[in-house]
Coordinates of N, CA and C in Angstrom, one line a residue:
X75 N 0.8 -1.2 0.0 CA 0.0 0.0 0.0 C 0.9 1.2 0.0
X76 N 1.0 2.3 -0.9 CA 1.5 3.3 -0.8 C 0.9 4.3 0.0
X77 N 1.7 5.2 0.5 CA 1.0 6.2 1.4 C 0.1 7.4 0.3
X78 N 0.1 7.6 -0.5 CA -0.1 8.8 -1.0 C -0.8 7.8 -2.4
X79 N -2.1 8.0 -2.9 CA -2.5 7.3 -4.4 C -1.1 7.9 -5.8
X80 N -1.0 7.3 -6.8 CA -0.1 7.8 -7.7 C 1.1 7.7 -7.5
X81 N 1.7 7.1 -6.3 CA 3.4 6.7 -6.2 C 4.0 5.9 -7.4
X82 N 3.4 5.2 -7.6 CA 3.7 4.3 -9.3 C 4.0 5.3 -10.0
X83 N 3.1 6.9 -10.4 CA 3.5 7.4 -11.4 C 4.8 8.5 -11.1
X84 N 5.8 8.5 -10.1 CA 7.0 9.0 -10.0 C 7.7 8.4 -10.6
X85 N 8.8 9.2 -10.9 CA 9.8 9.2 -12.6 C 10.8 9.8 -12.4
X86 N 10.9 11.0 -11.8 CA 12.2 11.7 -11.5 C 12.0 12.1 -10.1
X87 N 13.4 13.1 -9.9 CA 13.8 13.4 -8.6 C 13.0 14.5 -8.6
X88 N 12.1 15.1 -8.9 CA 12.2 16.3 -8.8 C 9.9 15.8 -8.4
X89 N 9.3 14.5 -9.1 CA 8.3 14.1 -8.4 C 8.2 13.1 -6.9
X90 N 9.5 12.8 -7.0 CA 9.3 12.3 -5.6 C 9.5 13.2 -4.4
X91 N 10.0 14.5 -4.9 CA 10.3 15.6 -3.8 C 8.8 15.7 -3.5
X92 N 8.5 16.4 -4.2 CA 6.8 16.7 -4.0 C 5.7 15.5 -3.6
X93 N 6.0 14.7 -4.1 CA 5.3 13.5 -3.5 C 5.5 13.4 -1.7
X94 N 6.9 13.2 -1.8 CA 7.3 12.9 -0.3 C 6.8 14.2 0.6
X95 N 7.1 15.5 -0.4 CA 6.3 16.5 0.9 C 5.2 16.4 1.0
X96 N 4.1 15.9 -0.1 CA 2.6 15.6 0.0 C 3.0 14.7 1.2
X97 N 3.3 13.8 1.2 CA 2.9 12.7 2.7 C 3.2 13.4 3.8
X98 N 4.4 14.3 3.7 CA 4.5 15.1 5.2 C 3.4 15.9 5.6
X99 N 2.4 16.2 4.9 CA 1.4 17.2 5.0 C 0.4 16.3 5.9
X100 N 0.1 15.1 5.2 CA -0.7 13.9 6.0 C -0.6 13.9 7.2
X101 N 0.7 13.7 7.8 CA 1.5 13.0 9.4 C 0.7 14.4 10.5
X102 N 0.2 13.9 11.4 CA -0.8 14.1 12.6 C -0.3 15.2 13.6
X103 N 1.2 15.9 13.4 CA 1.9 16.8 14.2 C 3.0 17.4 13.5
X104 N 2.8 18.6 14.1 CA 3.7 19.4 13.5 C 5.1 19.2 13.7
X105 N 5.6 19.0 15.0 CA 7.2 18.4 15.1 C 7.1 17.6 14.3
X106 N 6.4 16.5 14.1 CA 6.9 15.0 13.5 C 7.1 15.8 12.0
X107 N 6.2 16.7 11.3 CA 6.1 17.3 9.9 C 7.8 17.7 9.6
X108 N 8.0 18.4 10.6 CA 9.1 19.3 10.4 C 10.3 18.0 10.0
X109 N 10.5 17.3 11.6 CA 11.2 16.0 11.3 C 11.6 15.7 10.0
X110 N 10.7 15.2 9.0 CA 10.5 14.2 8.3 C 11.0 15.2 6.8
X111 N 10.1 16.7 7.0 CA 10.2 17.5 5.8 C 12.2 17.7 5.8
X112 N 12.5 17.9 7.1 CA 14.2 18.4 6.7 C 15.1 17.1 6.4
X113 N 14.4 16.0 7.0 CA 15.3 14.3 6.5 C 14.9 14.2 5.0
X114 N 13.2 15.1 4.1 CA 13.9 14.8 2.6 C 14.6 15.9 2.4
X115 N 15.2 17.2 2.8 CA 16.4 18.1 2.2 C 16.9 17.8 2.1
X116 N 17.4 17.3 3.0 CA 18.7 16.8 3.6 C 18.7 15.4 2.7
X117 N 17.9 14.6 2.8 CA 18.1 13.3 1.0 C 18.8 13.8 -0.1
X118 N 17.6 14.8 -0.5 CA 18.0 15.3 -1.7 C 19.8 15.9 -1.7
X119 N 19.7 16.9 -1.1 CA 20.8 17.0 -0.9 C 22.2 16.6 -1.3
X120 N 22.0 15.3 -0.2 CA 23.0 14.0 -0.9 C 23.4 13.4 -1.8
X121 N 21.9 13.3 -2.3 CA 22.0 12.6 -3.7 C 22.4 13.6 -4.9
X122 N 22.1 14.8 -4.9 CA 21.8 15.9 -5.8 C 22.6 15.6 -6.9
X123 N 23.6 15.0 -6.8 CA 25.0 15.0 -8.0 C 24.7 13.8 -8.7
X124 N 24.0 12.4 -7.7 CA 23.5 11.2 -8.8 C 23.1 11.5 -10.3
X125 N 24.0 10.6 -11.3 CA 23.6 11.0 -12.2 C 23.4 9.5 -13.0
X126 N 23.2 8.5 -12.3 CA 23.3 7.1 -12.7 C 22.0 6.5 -12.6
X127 N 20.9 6.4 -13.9 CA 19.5 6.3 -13.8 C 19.0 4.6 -13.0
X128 N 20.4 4.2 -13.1 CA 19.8 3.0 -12.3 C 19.3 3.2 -10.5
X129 N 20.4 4.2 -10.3 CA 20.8 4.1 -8.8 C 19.5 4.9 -8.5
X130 N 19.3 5.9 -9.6 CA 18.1 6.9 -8.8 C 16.8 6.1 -8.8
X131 N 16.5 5.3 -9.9 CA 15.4 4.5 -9.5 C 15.4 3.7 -8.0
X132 N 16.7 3.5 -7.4 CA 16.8 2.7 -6.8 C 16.0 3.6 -5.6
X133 N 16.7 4.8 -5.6 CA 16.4 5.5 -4.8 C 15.1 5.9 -4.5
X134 N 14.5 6.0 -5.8 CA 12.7 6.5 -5.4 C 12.2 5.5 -5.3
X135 N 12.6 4.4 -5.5 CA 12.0 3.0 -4.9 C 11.9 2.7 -3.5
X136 N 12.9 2.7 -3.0 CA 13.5 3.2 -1.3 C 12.5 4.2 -1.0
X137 N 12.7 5.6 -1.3 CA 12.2 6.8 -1.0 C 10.6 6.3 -0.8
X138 N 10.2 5.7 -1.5 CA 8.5 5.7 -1.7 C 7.8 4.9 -0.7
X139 N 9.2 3.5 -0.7 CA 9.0 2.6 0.6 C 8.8 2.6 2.1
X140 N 10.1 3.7 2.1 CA 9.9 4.2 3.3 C 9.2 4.9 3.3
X141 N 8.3 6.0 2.7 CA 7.0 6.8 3.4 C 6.3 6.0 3.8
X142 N 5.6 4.9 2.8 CA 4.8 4.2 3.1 C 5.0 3.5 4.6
X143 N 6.1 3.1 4.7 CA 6.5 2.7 6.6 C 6.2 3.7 7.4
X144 N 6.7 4.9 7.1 CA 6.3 5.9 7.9 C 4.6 6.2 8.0
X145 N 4.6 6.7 7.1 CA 2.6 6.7 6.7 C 2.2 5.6 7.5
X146 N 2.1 4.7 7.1 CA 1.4 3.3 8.4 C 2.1 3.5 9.7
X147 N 3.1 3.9 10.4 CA 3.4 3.8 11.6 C 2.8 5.2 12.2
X148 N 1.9 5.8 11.7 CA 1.6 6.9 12.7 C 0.3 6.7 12.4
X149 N -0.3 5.9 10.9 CA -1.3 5.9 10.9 C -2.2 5.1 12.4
X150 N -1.0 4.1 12.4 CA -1.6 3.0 13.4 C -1.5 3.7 15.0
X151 N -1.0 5.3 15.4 CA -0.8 5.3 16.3 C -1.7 6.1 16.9
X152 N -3.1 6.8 15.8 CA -3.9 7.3 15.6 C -5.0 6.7 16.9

C-alpha cells in the first residue's frame, strides 16, 4: 500500500520531492512534519549530484518505501 495514491506514477527526482512533501502534510503533528520534511532536504541533498539512472530508481523506490512505513506507523498510532 502506498502512502499517497499515484506513487507508481513517480519518474524523476524532482516528483518524488513533491510526492514525499505531499505525505509530510498527512503526518498528525507538527514536530513529527518538520522532522521528516528536513530528513527529505537533507536526502536530496545528498544525492543531488547522482547521475546514474539506475541508482536513482533505486532510490525513489527506497524513498516511496519508506514513506509508506512511515505513513502506516503513525497511521496505526492514531
Amino acid at each position: 500500500m502506498a502512502p499517497l495514491p499515484n506513487a507508481e506514477l513517480v519518474q524523476n527526482s524532482l516528483q518524488l520531492y513533491r510526492y514525499l512533501l505531499r505525505c509530510c502534510k498527512q503526518l498528525p503533528e507538527e514536530n513529527i512534519r518538520q522532522h521528516y520534511r528536513h530528513a527529505i532536504r537533507q536526502s536530496f541533498k545528498v544525492h543531488a549530484d547522482e547521475d546514474n539512472p539506475e541508482r536513482i530508481q533505486q532510490i525513489i523506490k527506497r524513498a516511496i518505501e519508506d514513506a509508506d512505513w512511515v505513513m502506516n506507523k503513525y497511521k496505526k498510532q492514531k
